[in-house]
CSV table of C-alpha atoms and ligand atoms in Angstrom, one decimal:
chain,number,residue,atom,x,y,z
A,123,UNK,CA,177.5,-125.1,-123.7
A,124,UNK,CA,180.9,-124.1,-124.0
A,125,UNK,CA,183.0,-123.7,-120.9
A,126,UNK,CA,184.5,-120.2,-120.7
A,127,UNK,CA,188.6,-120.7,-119.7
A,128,UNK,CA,189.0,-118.8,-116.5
A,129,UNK,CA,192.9,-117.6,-115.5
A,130,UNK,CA,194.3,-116.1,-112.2
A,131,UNK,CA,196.7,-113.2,-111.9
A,132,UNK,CA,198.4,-113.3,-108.3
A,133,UNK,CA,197.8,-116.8,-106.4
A,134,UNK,CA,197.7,-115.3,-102.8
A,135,UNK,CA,194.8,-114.7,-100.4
A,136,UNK,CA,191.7,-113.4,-102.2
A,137,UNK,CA,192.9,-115.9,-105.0
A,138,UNK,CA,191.9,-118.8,-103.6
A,139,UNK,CA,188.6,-117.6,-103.1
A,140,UNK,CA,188.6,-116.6,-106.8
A,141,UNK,CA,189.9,-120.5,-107.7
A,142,UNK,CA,187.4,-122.4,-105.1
A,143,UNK,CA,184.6,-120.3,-106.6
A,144,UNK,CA,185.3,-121.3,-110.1
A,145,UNK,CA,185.9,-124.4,-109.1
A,146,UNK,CA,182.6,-124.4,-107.8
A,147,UNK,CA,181.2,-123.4,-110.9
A,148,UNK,CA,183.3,-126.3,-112.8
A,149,UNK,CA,180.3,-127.3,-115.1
A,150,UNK,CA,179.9,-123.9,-117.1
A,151,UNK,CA,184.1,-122.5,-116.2
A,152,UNK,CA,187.3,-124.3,-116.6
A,153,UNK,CA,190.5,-123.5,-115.2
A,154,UNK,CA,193.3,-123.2,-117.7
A,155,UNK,CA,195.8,-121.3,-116.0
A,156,UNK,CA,197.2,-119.5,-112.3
A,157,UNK,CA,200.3,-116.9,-112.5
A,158,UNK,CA,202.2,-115.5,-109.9
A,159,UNK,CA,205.7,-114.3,-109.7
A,160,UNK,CA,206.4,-116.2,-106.8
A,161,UNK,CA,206.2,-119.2,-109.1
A,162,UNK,CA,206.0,-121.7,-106.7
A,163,UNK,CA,202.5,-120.6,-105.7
A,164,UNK,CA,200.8,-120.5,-108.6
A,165,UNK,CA,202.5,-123.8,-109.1
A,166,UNK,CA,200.6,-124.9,-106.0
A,167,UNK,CA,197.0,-123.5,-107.1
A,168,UNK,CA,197.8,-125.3,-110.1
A,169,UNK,CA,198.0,-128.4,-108.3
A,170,UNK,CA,195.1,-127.5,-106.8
A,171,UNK,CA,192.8,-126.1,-108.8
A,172,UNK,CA,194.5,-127.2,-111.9
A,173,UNK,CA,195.3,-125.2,-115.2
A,174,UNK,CA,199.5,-124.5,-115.9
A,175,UNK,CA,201.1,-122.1,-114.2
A,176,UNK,CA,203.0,-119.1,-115.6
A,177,UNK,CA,205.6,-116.4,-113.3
A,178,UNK,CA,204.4,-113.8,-115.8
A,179,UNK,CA,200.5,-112.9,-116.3
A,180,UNK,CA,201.1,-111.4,-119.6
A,181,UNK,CA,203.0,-114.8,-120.8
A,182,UNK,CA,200.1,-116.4,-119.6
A,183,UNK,CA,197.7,-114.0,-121.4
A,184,UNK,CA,199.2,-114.3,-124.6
A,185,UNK,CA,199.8,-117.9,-124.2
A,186,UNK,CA,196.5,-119.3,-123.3
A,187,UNK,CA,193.9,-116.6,-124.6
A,188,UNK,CA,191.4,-117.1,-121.8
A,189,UNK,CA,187.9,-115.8,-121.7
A,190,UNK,CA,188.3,-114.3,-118.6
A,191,UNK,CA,190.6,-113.7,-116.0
A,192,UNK,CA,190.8,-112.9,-112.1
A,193,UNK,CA,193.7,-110.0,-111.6
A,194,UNK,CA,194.2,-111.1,-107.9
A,195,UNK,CA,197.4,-109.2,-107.5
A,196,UNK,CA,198.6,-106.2,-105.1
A,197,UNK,CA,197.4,-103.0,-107.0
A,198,UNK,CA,200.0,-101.5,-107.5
A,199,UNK,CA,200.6,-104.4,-110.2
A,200,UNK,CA,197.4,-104.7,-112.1
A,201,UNK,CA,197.5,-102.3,-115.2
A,202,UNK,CA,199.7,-104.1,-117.8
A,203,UNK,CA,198.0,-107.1,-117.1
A,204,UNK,CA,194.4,-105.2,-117.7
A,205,UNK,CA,195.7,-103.7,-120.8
A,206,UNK,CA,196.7,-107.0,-122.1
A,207,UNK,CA,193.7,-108.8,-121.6
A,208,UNK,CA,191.8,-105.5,-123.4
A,209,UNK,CA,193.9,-106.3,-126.3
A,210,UNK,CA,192.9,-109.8,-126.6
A,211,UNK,CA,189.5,-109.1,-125.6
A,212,UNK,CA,189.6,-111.0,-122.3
A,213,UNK,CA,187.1,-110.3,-119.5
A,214,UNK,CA,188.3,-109.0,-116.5
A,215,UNK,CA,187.3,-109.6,-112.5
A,216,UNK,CA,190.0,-107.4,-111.1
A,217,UNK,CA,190.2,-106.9,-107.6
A,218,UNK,CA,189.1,-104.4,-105.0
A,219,UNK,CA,190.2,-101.5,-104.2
A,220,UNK,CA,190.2,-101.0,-108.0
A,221,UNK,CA,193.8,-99.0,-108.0
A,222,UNK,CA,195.7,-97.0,-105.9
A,223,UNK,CA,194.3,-93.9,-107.5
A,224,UNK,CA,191.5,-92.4,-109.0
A,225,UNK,CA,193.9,-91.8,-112.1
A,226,UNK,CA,194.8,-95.3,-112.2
A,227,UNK,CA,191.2,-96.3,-112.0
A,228,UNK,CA,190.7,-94.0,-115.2
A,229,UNK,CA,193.8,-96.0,-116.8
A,230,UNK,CA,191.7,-99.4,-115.9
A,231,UNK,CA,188.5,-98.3,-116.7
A,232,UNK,CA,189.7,-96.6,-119.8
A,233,UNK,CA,191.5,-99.3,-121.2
A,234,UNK,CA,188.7,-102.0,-120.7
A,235,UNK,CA,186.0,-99.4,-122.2
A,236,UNK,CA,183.6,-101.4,-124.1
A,237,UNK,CA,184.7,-104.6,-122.8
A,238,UNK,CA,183.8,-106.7,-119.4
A,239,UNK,CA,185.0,-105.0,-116.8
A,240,UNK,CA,183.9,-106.6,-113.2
A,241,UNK,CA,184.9,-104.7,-109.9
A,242,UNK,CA,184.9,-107.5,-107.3
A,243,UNK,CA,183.3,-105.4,-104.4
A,244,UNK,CA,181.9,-108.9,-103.2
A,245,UNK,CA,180.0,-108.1,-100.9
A,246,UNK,CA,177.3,-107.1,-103.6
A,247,UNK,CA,177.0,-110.7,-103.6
A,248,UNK,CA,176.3,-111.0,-99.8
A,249,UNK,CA,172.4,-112.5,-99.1
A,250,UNK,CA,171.6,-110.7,-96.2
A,251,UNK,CA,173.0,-107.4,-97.8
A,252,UNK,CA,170.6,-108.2,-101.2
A,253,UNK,CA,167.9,-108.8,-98.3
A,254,UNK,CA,168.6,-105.2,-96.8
A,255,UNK,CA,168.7,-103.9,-100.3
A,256,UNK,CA,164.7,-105.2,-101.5
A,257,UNK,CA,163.9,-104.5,-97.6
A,258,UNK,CA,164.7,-100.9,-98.2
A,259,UNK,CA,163.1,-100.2,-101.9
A,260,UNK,CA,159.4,-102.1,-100.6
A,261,UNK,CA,159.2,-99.0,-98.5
A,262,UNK,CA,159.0,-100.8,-94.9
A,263,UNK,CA,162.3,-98.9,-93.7
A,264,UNK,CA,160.3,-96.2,-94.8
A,265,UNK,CA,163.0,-93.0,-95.7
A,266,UNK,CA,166.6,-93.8,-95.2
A,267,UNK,CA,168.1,-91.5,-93.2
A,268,UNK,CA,171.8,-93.5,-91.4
A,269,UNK,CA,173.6,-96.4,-92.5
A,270,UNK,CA,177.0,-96.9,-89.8
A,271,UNK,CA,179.3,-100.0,-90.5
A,272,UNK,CA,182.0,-101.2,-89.1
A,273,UNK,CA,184.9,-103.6,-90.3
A,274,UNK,CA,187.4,-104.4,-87.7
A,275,UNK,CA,190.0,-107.2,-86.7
A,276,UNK,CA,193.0,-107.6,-85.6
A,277,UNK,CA,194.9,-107.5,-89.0
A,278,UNK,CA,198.1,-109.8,-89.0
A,279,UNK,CA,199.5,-108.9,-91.8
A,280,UNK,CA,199.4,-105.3,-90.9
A,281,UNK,CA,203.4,-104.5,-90.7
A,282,UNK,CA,205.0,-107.0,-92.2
A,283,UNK,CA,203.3,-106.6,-95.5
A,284,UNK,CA,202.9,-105.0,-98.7
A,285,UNK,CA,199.0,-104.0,-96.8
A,286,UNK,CA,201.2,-101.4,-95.3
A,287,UNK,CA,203.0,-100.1,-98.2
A,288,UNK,CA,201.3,-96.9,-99.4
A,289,UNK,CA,203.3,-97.3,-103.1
A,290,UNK,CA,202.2,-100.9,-103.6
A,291,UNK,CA,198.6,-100.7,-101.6
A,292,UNK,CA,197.9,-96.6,-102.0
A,293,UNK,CA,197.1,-96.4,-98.8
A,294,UNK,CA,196.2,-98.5,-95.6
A,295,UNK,CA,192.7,-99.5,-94.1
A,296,UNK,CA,190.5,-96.3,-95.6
A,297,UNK,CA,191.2,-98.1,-99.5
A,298,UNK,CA,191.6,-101.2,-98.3
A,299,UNK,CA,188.9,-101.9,-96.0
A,300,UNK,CA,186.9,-98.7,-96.1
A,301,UNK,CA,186.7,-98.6,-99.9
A,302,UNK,CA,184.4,-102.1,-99.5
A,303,UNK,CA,182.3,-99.9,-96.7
A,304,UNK,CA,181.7,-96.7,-99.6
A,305,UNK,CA,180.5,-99.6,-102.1
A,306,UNK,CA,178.1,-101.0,-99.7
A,307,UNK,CA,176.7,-97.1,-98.5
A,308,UNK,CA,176.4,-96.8,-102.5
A,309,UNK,CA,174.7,-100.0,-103.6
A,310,UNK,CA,172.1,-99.7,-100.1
A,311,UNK,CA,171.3,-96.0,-100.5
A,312,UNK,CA,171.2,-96.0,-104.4
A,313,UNK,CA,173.1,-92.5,-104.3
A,314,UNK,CA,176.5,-91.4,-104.9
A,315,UNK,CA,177.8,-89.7,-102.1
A,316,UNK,CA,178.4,-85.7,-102.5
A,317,UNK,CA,180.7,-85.1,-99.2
A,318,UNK,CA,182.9,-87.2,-97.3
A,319,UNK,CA,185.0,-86.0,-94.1
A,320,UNK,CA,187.5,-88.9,-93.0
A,321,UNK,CA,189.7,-88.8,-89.6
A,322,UNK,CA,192.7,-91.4,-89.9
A,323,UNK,CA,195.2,-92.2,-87.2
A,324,UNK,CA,198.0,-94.9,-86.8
A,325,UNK,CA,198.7,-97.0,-84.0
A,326,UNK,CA,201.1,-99.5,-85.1
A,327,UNK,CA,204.5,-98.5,-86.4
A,328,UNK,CA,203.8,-98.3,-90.2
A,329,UNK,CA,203.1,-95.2,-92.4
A,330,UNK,CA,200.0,-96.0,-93.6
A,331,UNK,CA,196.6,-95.6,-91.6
A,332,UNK,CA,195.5,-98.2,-89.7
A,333,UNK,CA,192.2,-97.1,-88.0
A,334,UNK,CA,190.0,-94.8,-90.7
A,335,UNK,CA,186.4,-93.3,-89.4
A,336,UNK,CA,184.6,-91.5,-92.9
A,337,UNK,CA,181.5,-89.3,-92.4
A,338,UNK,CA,179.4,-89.5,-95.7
A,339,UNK,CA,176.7,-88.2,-96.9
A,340,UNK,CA,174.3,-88.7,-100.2
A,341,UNK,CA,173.1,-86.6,-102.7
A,342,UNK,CA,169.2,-87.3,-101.1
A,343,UNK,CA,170.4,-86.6,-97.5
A,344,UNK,CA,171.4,-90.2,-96.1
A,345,UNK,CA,174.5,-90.0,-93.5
A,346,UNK,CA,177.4,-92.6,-93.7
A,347,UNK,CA,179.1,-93.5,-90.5
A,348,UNK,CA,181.8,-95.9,-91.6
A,349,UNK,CA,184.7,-97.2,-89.3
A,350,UNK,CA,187.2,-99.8,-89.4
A,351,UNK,CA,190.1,-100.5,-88.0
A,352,UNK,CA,193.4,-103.5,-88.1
A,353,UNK,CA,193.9,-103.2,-84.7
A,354,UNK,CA,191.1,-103.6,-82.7
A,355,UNK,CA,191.1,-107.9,-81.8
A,356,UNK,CA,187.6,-108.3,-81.2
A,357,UNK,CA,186.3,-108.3,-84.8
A,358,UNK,CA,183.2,-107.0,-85.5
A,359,UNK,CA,181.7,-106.9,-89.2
A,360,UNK,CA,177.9,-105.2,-89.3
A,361,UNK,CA,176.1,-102.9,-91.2
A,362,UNK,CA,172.8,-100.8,-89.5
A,363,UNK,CA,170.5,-99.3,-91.6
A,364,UNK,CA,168.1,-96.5,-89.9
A,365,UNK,CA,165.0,-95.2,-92.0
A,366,UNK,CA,161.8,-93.3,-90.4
A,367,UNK,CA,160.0,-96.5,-89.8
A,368,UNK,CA,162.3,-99.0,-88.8
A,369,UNK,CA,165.8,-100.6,-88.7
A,370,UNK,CA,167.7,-103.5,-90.6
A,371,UNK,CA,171.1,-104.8,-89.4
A,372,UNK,CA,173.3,-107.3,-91.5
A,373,UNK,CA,175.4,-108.8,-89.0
A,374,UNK,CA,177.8,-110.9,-90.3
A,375,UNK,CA,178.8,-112.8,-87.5
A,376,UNK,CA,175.4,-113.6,-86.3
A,377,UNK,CA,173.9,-116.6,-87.2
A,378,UNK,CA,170.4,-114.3,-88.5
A,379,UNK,CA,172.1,-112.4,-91.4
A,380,UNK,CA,170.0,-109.9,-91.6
A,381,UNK,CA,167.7,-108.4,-88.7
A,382,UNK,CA,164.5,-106.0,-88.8
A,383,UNK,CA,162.5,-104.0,-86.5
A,384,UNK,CA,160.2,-101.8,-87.5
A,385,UNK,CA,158.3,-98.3,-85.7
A,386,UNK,CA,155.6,-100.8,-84.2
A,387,UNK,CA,157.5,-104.1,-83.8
A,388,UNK,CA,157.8,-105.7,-80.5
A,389,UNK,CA,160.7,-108.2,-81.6
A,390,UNK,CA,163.2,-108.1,-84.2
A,391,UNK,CA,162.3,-110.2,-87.9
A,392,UNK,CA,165.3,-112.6,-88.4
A,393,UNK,CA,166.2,-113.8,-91.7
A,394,UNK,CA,168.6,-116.7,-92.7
A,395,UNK,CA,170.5,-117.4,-95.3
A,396,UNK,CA,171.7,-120.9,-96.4
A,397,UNK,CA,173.4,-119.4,-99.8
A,398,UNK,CA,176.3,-120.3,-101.3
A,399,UNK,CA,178.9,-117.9,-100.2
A,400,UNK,CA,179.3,-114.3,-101.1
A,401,UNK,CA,183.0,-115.0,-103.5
A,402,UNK,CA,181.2,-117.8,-105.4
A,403,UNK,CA,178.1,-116.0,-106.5
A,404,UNK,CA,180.3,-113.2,-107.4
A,405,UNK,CA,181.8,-115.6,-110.1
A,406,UNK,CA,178.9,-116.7,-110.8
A,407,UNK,CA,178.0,-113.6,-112.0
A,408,UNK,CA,180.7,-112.7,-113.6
A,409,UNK,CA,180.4,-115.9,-116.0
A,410,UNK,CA,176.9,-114.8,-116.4
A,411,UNK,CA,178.2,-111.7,-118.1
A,412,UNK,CA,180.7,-113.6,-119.9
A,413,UNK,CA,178.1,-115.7,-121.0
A,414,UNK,CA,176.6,-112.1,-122.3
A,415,UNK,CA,173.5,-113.1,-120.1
A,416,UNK,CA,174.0,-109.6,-118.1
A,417,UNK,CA,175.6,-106.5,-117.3
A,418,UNK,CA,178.2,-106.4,-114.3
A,419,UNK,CA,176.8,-105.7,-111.3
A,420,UNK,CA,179.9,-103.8,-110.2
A,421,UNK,CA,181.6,-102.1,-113.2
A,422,UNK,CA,183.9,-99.9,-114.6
A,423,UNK,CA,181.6,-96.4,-113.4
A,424,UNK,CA,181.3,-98.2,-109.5
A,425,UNK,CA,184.7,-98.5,-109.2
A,426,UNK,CA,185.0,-94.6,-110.2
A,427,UNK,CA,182.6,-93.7,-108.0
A,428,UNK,CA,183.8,-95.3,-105.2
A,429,UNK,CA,187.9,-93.8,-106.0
A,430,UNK,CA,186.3,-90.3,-106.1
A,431,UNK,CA,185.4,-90.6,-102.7
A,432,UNK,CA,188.4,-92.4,-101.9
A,433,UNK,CA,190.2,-89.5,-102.9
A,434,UNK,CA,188.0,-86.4,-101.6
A,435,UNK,CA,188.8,-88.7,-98.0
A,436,UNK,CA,192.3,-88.7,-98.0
A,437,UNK,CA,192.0,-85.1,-99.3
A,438,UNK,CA,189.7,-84.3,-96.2
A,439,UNK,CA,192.3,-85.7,-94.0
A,440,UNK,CA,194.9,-84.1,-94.9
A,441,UNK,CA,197.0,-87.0,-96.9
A,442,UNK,CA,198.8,-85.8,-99.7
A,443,UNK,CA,198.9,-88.5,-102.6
B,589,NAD,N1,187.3,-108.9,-101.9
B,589,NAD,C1,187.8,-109.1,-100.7
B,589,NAD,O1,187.1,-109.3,-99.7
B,589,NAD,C2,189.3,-109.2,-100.6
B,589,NAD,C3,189.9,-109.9,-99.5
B,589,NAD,C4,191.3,-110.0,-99.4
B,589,NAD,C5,192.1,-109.3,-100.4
B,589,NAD,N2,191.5,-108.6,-101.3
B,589,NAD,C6,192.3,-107.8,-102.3
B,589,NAD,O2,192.9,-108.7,-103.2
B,589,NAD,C7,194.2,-108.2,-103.5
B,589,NAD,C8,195.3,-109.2,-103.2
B,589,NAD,O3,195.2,-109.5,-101.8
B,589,NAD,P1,195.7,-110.9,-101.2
B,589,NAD,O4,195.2,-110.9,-99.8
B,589,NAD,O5,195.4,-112.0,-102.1
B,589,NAD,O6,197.3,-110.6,-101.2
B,589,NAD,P2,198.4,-111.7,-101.1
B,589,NAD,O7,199.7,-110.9,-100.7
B,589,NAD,O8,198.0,-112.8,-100.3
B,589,NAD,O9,198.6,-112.2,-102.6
B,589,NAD,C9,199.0,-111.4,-103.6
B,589,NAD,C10,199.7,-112.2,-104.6
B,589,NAD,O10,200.0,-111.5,-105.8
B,589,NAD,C11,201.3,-111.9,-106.2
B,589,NAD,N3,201.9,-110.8,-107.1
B,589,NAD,C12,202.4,-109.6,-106.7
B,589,NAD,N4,202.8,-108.9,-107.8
B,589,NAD,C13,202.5,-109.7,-108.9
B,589,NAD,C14,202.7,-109.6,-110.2
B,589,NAD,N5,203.3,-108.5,-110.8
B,589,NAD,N6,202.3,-110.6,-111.1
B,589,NAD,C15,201.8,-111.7,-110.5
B,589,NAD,N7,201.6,-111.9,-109.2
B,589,NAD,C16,202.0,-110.9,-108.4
B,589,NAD,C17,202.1,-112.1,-104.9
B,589,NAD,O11,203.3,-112.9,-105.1
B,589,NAD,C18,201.1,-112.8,-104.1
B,589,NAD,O12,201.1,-114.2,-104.2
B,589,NAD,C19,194.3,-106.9,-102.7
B,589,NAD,O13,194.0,-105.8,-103.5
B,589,NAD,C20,193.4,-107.0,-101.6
B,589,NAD,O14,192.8,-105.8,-101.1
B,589,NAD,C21,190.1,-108.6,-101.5
């Protein structure tokens, strides 16, 4: 089989996660090249991971012709380097939240139509989150009626980073956090939600959000309680899902990733997981489509859905964009 050339756009944070999971995948993806315009780090991923490194994605596009690339950077940053690998017919894996604004997500989606396009909403990949998904369509939950979440840490980079920049990031925690908390209430309730009501406040000195609570609701009548926050220290990460004959929590701090009791249930069912992690079956995944084995799990119309409501949010409370 012939290895598909994987490239990286942006070697910060999430991009690692992008590089160790190909790496992982080394026998079916090879690593041909890492930009970044801080060239000295994607000169260190490259000494990493391997592959050359380039300061300018679109160089590095038209250079190397890669199968598919990883567009790891800021969002703000993202569309030339999606149009460019449209023209050459390179897949993409670009990074969540898919743009700063529902437009821009048209401009992505648009200019990828009828190509790969792979949202990385990762935590579609998440076991226990899969679990809670087959757990809720055998019936046992019976009807779904709540699903709350919360995402919240202490957020370091909160500040002193482009995170906090509303022109680079298009927002603070409610796209950046909040956005992955809409995907999961999507892919758990199998229903786009049709009203959202989001509070916001600020505690640090930025201008961006940095605490976001969105009321949701699906078409079929399931309620969305979703909350994070960047400056809350004791980090909690769970997901509750109520239905009319029982409750499923993925907890993922706990060693039991998933959790169920149902109506007549003395003690909670615990499952766990030994999986590989959640970024490496994403790639996995996404070479699996590149491979033309599937459709993405997460694609162009996902990433719309989930900026529509990022939008009717910000709209709800009050944030002019
Ligand atoms: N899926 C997840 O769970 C997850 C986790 C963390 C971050 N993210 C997302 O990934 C994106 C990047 O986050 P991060 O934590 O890696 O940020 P980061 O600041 O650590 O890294 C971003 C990198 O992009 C580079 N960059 C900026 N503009 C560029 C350009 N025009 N061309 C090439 N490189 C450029 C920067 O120099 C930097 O190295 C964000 O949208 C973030 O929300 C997703």
């Amino acid at each position: 089989m012939t290895k598909t050339q994987v490239a990286v756009i942006g070697a910060g944070g999430i991009a690692g996660a992008h590089l160790r999971a190909y790496a992982t995948h080394a026998e079916r993806c090879q690593i041909v090249g890492i930009a970044d315009i801080d060239e000295a780090a994607a000169v260190s991923r490259a000494e990493e991971f391997g592959g050359s490194a380039f300061s300018d994605g679109v160089t590095m596009l038209e250079q190397l012709e890669p199968g598919a690339v990883s567009i790891c950077t800021p969002p703000k940053f993202r569309l030339p380097f999606v149009e460019a690998a449209a023209a050459r017919g390179i897949a993409v894996l670009c990074e969540k939240p898919p743009a700063r604004t529902l437009a821009e997500t048209e401009a992505i989606v648009n200019a990828m139509r009828g190509q790969l396009l792979q949202f990385a909403f990762c935590h579609r990949f998440h076991a226990p989150l899969l679990a809670a998904i087959n757990l809720i369509r055998s019936g046992k939950l019976g009807m779904l009626a709540q699903i709350e979440n919360r995402f919240a840490f202490r957020f370091a980079r909160a500040g002193n980073s482009w995170f906090t920049d509303a022109d680079i990031a298009g927002g603070g925690i409610l796209i950046d956090t909040l956005v992955h908390s809409i995907d999961i209430f999507r892919a758990l309730s199998g229903d786009e939600i049709e009203a959202a009501q989001a509070v916001l406040s600020t505690t640090l000195p930025i201008e961006v959000e940095d605490s976001a609570s969105l009321l949701a609701r699906s078409n079929a009548g399931v309620l969305g309680t979703l909350n994070c926050s960047w400056v809350t220290p004791v980090g909690e990460a769970f997901v509750r899902i109520h239905g009319t004959e029982g409750q499923a929590v993925i907890d993922y701090n706990a060693a039991a990733g998933l959790r169920y009791k149902l109506a007549d249930d003395a003690d909670w069912t615990e499952e766990h997981f030994d999986e590989p992690d959640r970024f490496v079956r994403q790639a996995s995944h996404f070479l699996d489509c590149v491979e033309g084995k599937c459709e993405p799990r997460v694609g162009g119309e996902d990433g719309l859905a989930v900026m529509r409501v990022i939008e009717a949010a910000y709209e709800s409370a009050g944030v002019r964009r």
